[in-house]
PDB file of C-alpha atoms in Angstrom:
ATOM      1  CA  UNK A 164       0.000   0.000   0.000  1.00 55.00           C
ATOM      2  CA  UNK A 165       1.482   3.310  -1.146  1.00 90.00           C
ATOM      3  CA  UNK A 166       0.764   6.402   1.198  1.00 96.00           C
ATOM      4  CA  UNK A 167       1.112  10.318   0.152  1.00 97.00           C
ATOM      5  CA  UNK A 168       0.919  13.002   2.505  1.00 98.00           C
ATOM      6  CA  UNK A 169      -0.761  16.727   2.162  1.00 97.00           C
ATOM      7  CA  UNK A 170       0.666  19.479   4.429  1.00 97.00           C
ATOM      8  CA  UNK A 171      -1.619  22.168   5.071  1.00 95.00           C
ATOM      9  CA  UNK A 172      -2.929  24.382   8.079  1.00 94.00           C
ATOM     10  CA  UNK A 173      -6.153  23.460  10.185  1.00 94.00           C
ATOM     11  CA  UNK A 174      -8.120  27.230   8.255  1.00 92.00           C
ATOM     12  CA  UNK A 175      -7.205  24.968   4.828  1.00 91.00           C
ATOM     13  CA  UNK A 176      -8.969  21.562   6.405  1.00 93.00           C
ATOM     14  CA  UNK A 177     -11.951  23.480   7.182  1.00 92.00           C
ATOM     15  CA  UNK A 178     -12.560  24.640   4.010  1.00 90.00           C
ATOM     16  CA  UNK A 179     -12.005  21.367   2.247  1.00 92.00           C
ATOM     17  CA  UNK A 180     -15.000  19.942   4.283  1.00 91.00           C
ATOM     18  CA  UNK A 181     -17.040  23.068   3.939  1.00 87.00           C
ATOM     19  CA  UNK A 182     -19.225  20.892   1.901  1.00 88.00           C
ATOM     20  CA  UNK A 183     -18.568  17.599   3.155  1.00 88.00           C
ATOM     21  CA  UNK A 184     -21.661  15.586   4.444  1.00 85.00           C
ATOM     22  CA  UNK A 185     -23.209  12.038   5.507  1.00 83.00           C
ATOM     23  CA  UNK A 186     -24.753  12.625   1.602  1.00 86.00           C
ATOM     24  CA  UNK A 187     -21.363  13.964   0.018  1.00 88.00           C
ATOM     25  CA  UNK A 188     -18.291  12.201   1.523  1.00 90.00           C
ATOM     26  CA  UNK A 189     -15.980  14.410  -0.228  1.00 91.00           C
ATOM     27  CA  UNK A 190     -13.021  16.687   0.528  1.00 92.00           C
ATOM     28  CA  UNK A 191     -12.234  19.656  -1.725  1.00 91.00           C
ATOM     29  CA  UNK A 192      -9.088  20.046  -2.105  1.00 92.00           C
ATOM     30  CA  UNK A 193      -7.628  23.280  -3.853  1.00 89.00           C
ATOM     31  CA  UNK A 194      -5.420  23.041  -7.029  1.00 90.00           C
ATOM     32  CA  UNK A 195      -3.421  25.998  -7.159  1.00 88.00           C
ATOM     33  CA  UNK A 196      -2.092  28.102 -10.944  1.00 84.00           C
ATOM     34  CA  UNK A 197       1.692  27.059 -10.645  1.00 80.00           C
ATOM     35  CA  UNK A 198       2.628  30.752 -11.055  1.00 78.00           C
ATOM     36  CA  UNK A 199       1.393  31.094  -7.691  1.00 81.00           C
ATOM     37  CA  UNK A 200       3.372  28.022  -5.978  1.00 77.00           C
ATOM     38  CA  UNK A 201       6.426  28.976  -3.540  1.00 69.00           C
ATOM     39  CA  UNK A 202       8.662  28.460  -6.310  1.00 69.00           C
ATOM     40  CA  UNK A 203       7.096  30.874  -9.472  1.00 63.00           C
ATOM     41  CA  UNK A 204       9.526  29.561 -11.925  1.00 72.00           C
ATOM     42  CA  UNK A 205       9.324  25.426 -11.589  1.00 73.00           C
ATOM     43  CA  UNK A 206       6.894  25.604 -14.444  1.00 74.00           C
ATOM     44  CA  UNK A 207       9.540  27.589 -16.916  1.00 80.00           C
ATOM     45  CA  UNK A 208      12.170  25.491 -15.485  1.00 85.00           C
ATOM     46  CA  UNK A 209      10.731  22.333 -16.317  1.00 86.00           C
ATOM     47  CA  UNK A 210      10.073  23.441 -19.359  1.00 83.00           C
ATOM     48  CA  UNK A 211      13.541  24.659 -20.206  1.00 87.00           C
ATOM     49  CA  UNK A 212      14.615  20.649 -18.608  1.00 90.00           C
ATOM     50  CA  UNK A 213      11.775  19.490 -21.353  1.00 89.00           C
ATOM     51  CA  UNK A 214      13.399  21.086 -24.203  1.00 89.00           C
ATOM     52  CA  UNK A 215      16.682  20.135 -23.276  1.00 92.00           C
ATOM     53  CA  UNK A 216      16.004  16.004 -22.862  1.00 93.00           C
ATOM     54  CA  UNK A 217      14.540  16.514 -26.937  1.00 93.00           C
ATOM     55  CA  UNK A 218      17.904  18.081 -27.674  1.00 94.00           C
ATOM     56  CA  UNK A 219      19.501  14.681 -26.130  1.00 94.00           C
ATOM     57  CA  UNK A 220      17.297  12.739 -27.871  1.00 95.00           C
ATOM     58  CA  UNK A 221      18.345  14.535 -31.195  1.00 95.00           C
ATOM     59  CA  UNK A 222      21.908  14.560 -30.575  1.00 95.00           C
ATOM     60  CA  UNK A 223      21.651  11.009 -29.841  1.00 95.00           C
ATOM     61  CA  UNK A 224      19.756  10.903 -33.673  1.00 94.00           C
ATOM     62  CA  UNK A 225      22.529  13.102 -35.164  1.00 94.00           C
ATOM     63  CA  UNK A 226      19.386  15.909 -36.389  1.00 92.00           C
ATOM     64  CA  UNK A 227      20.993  18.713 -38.123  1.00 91.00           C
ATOM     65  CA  UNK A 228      20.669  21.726 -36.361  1.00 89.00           C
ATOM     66  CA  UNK A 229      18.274  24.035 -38.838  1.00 85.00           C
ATOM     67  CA  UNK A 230      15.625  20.968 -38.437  1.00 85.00           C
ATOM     68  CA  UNK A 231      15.718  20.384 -34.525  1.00 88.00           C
ATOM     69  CA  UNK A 232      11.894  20.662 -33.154  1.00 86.00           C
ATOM     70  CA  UNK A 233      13.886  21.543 -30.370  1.00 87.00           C
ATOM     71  CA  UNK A 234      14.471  25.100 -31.462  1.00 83.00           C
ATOM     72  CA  UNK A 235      11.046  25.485 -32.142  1.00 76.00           C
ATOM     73  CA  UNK A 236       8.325  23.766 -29.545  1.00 74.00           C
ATOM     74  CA  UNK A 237       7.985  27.006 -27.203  1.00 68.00           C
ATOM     75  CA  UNK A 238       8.098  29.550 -30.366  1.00 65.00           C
ATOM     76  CA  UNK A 239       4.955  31.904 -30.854  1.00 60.00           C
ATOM     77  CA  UNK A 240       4.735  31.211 -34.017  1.00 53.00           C
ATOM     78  CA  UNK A 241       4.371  26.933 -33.639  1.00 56.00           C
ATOM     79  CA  UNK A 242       2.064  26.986 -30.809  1.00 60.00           C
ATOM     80  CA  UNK A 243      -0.027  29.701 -32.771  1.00 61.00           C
ATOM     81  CA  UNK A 244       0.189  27.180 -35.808  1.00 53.00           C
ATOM     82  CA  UNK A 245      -0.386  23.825 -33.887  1.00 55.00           C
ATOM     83  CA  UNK A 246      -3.290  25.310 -32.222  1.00 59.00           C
ATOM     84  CA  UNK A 247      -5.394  26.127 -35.117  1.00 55.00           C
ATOM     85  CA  UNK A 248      -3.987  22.661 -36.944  1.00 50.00           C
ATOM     86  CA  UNK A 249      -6.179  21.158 -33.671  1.00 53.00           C
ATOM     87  CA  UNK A 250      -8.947  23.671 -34.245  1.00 56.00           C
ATOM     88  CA  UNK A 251      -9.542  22.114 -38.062  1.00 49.00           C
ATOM     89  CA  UNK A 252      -8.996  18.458 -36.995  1.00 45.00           C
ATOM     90  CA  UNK A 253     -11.528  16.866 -35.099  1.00 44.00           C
ATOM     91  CA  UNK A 254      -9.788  13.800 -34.752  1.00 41.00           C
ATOM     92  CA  UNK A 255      -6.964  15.913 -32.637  1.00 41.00           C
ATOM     93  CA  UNK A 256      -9.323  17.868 -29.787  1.00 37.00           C
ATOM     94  CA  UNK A 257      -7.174  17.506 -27.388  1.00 47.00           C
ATOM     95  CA  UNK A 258      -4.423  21.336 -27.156  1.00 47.00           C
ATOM     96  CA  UNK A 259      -1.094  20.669 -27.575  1.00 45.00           C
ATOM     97  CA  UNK A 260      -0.098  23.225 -25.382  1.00 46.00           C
ATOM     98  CA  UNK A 261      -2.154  22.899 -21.810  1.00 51.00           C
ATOM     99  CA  UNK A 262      -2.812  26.418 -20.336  1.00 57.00           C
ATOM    100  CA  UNK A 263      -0.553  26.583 -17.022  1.00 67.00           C
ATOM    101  CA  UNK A 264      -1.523  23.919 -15.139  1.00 78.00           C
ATOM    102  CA  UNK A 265      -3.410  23.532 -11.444  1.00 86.00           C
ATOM    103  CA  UNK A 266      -1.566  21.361  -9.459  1.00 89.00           C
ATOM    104  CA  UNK A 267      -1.867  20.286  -5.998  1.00 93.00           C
ATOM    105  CA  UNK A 268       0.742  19.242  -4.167  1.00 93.00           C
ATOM    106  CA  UNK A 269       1.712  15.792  -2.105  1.00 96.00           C
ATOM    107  CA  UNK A 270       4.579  14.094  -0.459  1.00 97.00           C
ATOM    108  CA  UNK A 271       5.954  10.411   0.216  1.00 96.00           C
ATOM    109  CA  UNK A 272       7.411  11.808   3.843  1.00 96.00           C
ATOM    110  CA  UNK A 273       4.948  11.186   6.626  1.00 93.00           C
ATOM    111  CA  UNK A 274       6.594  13.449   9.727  1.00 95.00           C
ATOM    112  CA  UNK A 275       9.389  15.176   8.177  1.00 95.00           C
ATOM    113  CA  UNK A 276      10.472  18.937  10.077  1.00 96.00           C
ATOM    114  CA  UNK A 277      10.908  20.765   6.527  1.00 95.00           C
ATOM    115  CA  UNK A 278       7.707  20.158   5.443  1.00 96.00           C
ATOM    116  CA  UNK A 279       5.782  21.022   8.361  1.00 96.00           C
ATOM    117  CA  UNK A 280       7.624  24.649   8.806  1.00 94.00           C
ATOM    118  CA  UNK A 281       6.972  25.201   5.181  1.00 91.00           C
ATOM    119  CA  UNK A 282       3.867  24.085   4.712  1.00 92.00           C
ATOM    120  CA  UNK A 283       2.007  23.025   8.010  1.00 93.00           C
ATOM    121  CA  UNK A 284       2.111  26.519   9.712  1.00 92.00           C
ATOM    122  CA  UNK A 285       5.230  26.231  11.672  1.00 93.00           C
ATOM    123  CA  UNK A 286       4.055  22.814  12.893  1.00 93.00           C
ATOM    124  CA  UNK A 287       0.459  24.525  13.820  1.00 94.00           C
ATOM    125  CA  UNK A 288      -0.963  22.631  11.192  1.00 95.00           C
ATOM    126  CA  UNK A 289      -1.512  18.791   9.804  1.00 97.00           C
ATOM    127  CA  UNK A 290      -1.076  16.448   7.456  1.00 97.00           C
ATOM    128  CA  UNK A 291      -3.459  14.392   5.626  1.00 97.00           C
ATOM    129  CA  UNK A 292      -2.351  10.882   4.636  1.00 97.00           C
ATOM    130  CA  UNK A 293      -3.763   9.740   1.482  1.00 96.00           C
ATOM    131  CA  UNK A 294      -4.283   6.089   0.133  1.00 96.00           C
ATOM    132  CA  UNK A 295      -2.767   6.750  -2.715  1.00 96.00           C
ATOM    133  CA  UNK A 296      -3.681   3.367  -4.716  1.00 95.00           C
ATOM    134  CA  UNK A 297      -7.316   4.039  -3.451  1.00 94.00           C
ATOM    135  CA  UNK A 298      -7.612   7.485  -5.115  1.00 93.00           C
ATOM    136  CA  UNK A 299      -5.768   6.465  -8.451  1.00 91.00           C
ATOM    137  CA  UNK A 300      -8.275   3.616  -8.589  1.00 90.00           C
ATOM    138  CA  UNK A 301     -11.046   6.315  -8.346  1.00 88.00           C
ATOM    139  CA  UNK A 302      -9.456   8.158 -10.717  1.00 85.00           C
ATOM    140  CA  UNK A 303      -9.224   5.490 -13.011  1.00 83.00           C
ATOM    141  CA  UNK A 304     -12.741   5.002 -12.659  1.00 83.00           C
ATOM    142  CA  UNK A 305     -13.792   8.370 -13.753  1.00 75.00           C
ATOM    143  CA  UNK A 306     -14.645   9.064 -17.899  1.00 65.00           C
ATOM    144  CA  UNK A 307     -12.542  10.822 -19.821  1.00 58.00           C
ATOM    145  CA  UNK A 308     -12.980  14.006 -18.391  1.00 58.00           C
ATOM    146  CA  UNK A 309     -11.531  12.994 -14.956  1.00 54.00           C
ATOM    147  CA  UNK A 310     -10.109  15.968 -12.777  1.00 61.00           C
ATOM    148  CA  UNK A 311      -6.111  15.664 -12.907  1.00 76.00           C
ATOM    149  CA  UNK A 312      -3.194  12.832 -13.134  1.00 84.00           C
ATOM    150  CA  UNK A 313      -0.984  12.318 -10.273  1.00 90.00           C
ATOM    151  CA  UNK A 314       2.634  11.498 -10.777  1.00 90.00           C
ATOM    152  CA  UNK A 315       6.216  11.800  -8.807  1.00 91.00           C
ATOM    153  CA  UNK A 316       8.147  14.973  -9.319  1.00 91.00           C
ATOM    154  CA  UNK A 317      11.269  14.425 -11.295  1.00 90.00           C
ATOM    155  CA  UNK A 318      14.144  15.729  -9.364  1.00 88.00           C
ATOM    156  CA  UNK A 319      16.834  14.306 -11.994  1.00 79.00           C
ATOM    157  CA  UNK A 320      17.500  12.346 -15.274  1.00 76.00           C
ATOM    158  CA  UNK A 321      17.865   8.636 -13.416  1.00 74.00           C
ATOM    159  CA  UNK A 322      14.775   7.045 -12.670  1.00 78.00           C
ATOM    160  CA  UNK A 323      13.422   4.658 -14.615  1.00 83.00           C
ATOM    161  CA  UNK A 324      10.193   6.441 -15.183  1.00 81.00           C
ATOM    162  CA  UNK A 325      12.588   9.447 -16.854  1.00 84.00           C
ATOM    163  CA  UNK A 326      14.194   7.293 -18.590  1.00 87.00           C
ATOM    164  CA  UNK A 327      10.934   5.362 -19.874  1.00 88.00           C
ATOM    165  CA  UNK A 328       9.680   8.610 -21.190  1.00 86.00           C
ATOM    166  CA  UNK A 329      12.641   9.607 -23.045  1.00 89.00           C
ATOM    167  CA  UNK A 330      12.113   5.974 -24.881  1.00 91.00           C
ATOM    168  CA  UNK A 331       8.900   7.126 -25.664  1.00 89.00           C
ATOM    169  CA  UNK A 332       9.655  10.787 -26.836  1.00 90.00           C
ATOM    170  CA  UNK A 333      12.657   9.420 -28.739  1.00 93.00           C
ATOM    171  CA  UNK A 334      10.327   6.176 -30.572  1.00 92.00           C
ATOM    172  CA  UNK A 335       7.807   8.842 -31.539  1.00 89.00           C
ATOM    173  CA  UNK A 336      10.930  11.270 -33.251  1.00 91.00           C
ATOM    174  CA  UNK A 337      12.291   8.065 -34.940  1.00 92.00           C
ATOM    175  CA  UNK A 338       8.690   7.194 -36.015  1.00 89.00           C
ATOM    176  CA  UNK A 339       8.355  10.969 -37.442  1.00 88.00           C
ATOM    177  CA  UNK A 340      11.683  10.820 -39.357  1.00 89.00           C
ATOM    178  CA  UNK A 341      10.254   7.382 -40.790  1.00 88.00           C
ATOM    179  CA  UNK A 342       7.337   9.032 -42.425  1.00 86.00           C
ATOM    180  CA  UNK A 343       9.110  12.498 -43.241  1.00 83.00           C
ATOM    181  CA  UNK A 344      11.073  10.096 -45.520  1.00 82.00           C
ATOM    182  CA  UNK A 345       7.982   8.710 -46.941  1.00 77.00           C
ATOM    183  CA  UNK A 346       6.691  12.665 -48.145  1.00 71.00           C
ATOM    184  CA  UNK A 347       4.112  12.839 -46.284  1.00 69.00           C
ATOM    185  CA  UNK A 348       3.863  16.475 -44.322  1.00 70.00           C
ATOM    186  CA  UNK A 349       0.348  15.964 -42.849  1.00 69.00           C
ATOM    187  CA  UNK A 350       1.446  13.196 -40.660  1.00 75.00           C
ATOM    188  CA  UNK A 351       4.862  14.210 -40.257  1.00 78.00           C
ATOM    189  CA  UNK A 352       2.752  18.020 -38.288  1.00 75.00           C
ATOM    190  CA  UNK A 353       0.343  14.906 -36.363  1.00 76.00           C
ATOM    191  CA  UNK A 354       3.728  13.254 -35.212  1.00 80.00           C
ATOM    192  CA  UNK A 355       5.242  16.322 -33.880  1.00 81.00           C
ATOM    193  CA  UNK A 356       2.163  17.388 -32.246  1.00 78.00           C
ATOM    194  CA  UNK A 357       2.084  14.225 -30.361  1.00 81.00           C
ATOM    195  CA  UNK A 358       6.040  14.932 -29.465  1.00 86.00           C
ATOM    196  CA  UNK A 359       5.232  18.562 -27.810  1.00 82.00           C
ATOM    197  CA  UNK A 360       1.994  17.544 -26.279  1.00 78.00           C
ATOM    198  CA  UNK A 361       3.866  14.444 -24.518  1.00 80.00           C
ATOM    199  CA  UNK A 362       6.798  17.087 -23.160  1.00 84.00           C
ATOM    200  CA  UNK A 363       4.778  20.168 -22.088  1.00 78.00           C
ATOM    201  CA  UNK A 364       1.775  18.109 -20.943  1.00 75.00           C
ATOM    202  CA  UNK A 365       2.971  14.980 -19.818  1.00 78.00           C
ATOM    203  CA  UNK A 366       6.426  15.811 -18.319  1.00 85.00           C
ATOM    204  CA  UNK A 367       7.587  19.754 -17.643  1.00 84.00           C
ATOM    205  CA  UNK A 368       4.978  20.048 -14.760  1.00 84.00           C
ATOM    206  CA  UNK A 369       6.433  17.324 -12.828  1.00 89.00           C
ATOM    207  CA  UNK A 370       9.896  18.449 -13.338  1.00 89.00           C
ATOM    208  CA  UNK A 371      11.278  20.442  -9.922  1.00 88.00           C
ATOM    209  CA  UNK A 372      14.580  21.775  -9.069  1.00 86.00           C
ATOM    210  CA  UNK A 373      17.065  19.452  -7.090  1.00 86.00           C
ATOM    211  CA  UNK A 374      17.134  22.038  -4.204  1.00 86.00           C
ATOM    212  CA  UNK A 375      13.356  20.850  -3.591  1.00 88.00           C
ATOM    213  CA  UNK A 376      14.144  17.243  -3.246  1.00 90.00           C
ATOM    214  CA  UNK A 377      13.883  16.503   0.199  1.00 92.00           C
ATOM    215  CA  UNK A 378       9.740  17.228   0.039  1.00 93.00           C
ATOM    216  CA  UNK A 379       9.455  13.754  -2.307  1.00 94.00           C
ATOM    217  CA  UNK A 380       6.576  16.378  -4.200  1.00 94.00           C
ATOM    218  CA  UNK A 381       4.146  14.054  -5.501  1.00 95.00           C
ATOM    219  CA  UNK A 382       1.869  16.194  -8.047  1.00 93.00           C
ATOM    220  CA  UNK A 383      -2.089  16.107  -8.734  1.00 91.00           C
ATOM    221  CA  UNK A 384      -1.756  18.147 -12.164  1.00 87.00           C
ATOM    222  CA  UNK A 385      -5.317  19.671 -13.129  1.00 82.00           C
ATOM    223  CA  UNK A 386      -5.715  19.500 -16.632  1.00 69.00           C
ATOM    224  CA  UNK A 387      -9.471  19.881 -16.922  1.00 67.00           C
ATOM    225  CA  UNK A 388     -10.256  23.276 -14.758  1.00 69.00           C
ATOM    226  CA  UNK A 389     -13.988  23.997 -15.446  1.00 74.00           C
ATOM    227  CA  UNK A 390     -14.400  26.626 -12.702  1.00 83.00           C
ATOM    228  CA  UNK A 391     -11.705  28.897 -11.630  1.00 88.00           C
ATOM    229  CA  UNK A 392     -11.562  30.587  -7.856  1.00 89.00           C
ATOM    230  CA  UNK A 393      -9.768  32.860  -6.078  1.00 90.00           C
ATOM    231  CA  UNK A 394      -8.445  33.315  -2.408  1.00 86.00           C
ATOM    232  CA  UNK A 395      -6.481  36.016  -0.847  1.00 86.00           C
ATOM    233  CA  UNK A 396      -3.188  35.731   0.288  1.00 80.00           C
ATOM    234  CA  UNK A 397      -0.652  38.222   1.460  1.00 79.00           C
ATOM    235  CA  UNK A 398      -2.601  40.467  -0.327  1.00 85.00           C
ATOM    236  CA  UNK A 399      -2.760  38.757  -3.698  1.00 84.00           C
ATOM    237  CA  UNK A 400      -5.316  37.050  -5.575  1.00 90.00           C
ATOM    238  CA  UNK A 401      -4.570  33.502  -5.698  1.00 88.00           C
ATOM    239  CA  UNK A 402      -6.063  31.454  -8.896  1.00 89.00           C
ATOM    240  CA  UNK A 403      -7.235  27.886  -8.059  1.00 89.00           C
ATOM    241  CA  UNK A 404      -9.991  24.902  -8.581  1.00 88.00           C
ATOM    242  CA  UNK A 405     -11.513  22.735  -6.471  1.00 89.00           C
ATOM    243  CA  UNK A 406     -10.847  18.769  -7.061  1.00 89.00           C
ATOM    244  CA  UNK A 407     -13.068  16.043  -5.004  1.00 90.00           C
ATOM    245  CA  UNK A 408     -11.273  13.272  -3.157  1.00 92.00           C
ATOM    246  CA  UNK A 409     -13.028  11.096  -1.882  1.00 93.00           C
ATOM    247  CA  UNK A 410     -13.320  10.424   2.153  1.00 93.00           C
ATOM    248  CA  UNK A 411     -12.829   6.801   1.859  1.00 92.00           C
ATOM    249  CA  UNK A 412      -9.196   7.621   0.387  1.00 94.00           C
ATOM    250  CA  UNK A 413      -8.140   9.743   3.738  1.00 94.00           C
ATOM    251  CA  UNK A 414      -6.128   7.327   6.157  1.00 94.00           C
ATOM    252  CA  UNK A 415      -5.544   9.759   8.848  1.00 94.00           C
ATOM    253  CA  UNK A 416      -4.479  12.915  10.039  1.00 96.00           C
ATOM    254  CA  UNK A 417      -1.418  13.930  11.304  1.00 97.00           C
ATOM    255  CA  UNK A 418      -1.576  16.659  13.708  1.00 97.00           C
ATOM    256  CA  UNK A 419       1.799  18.888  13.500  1.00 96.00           C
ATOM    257  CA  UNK A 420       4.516  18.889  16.212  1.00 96.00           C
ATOM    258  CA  UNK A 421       4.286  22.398  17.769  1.00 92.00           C
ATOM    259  CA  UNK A 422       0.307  21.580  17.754  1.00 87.00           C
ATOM    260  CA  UNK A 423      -1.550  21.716  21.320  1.00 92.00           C
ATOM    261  CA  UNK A 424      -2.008  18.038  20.188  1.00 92.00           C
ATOM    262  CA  UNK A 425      -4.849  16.963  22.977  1.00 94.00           C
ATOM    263  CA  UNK A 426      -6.869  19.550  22.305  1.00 95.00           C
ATOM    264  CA  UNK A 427      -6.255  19.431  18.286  1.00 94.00           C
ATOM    265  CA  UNK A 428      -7.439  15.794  18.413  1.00 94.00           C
ATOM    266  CA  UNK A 429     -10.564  16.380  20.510  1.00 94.00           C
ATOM    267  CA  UNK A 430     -11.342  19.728  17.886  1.00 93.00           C
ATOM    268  CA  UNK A 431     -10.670  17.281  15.026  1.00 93.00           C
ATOM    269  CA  UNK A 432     -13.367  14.218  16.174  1.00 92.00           C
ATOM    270  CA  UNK A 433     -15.617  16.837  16.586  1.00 91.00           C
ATOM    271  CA  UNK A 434     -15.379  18.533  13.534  1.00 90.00           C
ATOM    272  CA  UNK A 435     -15.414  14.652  11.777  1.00 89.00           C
ATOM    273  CA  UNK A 436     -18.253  13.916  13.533  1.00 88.00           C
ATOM    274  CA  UNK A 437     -20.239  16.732  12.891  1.00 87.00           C
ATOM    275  CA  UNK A 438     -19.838  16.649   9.292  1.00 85.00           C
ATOM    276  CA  UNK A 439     -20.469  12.426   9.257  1.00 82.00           C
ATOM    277  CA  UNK A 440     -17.475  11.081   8.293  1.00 82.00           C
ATOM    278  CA  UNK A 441     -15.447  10.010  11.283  1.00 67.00           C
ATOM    279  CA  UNK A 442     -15.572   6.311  10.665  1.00 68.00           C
ATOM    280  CA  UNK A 443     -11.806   4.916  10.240  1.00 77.00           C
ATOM    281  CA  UNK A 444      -9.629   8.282   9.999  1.00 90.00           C
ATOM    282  CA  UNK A 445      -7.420   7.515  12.574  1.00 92.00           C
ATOM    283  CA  UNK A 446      -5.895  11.314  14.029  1.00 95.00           C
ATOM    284  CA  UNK A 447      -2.251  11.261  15.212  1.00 95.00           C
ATOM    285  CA  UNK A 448       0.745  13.414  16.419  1.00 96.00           C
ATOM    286  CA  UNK A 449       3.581  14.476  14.776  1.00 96.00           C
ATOM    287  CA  UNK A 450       6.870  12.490  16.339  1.00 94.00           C
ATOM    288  CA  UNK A 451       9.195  15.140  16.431  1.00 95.00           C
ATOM    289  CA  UNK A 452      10.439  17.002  19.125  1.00 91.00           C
ATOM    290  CA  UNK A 453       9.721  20.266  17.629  1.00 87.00           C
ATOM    291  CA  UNK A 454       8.966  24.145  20.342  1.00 81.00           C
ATOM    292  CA  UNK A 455       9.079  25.848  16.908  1.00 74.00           C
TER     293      UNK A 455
END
């Protein structure tokens, strides 16, 4: 059984089960514009790590320089072009280019001291421990317009997941160099479409910096936002969407080390009980040692 964790602070919790009821076991969690995470640039960044795996792969392919797609797959003037290509294909609806995404943010550490002073208020706040098999099962069982993907962050070029997609990047240039050969242009614009959407949609938002690697970042990437919120924060306006996950998928709760943790627990069973949903969410303290 895989486990992920959600840092957050108790104000957060309650308004993920503002809604919640015995007739809608649901907690809403918020999906935030990646412009507005603590680090504003992972999106360009992983990007910019994107573009530079497809120069690899067309090293590794010996590509002559004036033909790399490389040069090209964040221009203006291609995602103008491959946009309206999709616009006057109906068997391509899906963008090539995904507006910025909504993501919300996980991690594989249960109790770990730099995740609770960055994100749990000091240690004030929790964590919420996820089934993660559970909810990828629900999402699984959702039609095609289900609410986001979740993946690990890539915090280098090792895994075996990395190195699976570059396979599959590098297969589909091979397989576009293949027909290029053959004359035909149509295909050869389908084939490169399916390259870009595969980097910027599949792979740059998972991509974070190697200074971030001790929060494990597991990511819930929005890709379908049909209703877009806001909510204030040090005086800006922060852009997000709600996404339902379901009660049954919530373990426990972990409440945060510097946390008057008696009294949090008896405030939490409470505030589970009132809304119906206590059942089997066990609530727990932080281990750590921790005056804040």
């Amino acid at each position: 059984m895989s486990t992920i964790y959600h840092y957050t602070t108790v104000d957060a919790l309650l308004g993920m089960l503002k809604e919640c009821s015995s007739s809608n076991k649901n907690l809403k969690m918020w999906a935030t514009h990646s412009i507005f995470l603590n680090d504003p640039t992972e999106y360009e960044y992983g990007k910019e790590v994107s573009r530079n795996l497809l120069r690899e792969i067309e090293d590794e392919l010996e590509i002559d320089e004036k033909e790399r797609l490389s040069n090209h797959m964040y221009s203006g003037e291609m995602k103008n072009f491959f946009t309206q290509l999709e616009k006057d294909s109906s068997s391509r609806p899906k963008a090539v280019y995904d507006s910025i995404p909504y993501v919300i943010s996980f991690s594989l550490e249960s109790d770990i001291l730099p995740m609770w002073t960055s994100y749990g208020k000091n240690g004030n706040g929790i964590a919420i421990s996820i089934n993660r098999e559970a909810l990828e099962q629900h999402l699984d069982s959702l039609d095609d317009n289900q609410p986001f993907t979740i993946r690990n962050c890539y915090y280098d070029c090792e895994s075996n997941e990395w190195q699976a997609i570059k396979n599959s990047i590098k297969y589909q240039y091979e397989l576009m160099l293949q027909i290029a050969n053959g004359g035909d242009e149509g295909i050869v614009l389908v084939k490169q479409i399916d390259i870009i959407r595969l980097l910027n949609n599949q792979l740059s938002p998972f991509i974070k910096h190697e200074g971030y690697r001790y929060e494990r970042e597991v990511r819930g990437k929005v890709y379908k936002a049909k209703e877009i919120k806001f909510r204030e924060s040090r005086g800006s306006l922060i852009p997000y969407v709600e996404v339902d996950i379901p009660i049954s998928c919530i373990e426990k709760i972990i409440i945060g080390p510097t946390a008057d943790a008696e009294r949090m627990r008896i405030s939490l069973e409470i505030l589970m009980r009132s809304r119906s949903i206590g059942g089997n969410i066990e609530i727990v303290s932080s281990e750590i040692p921790y005056r804040g």
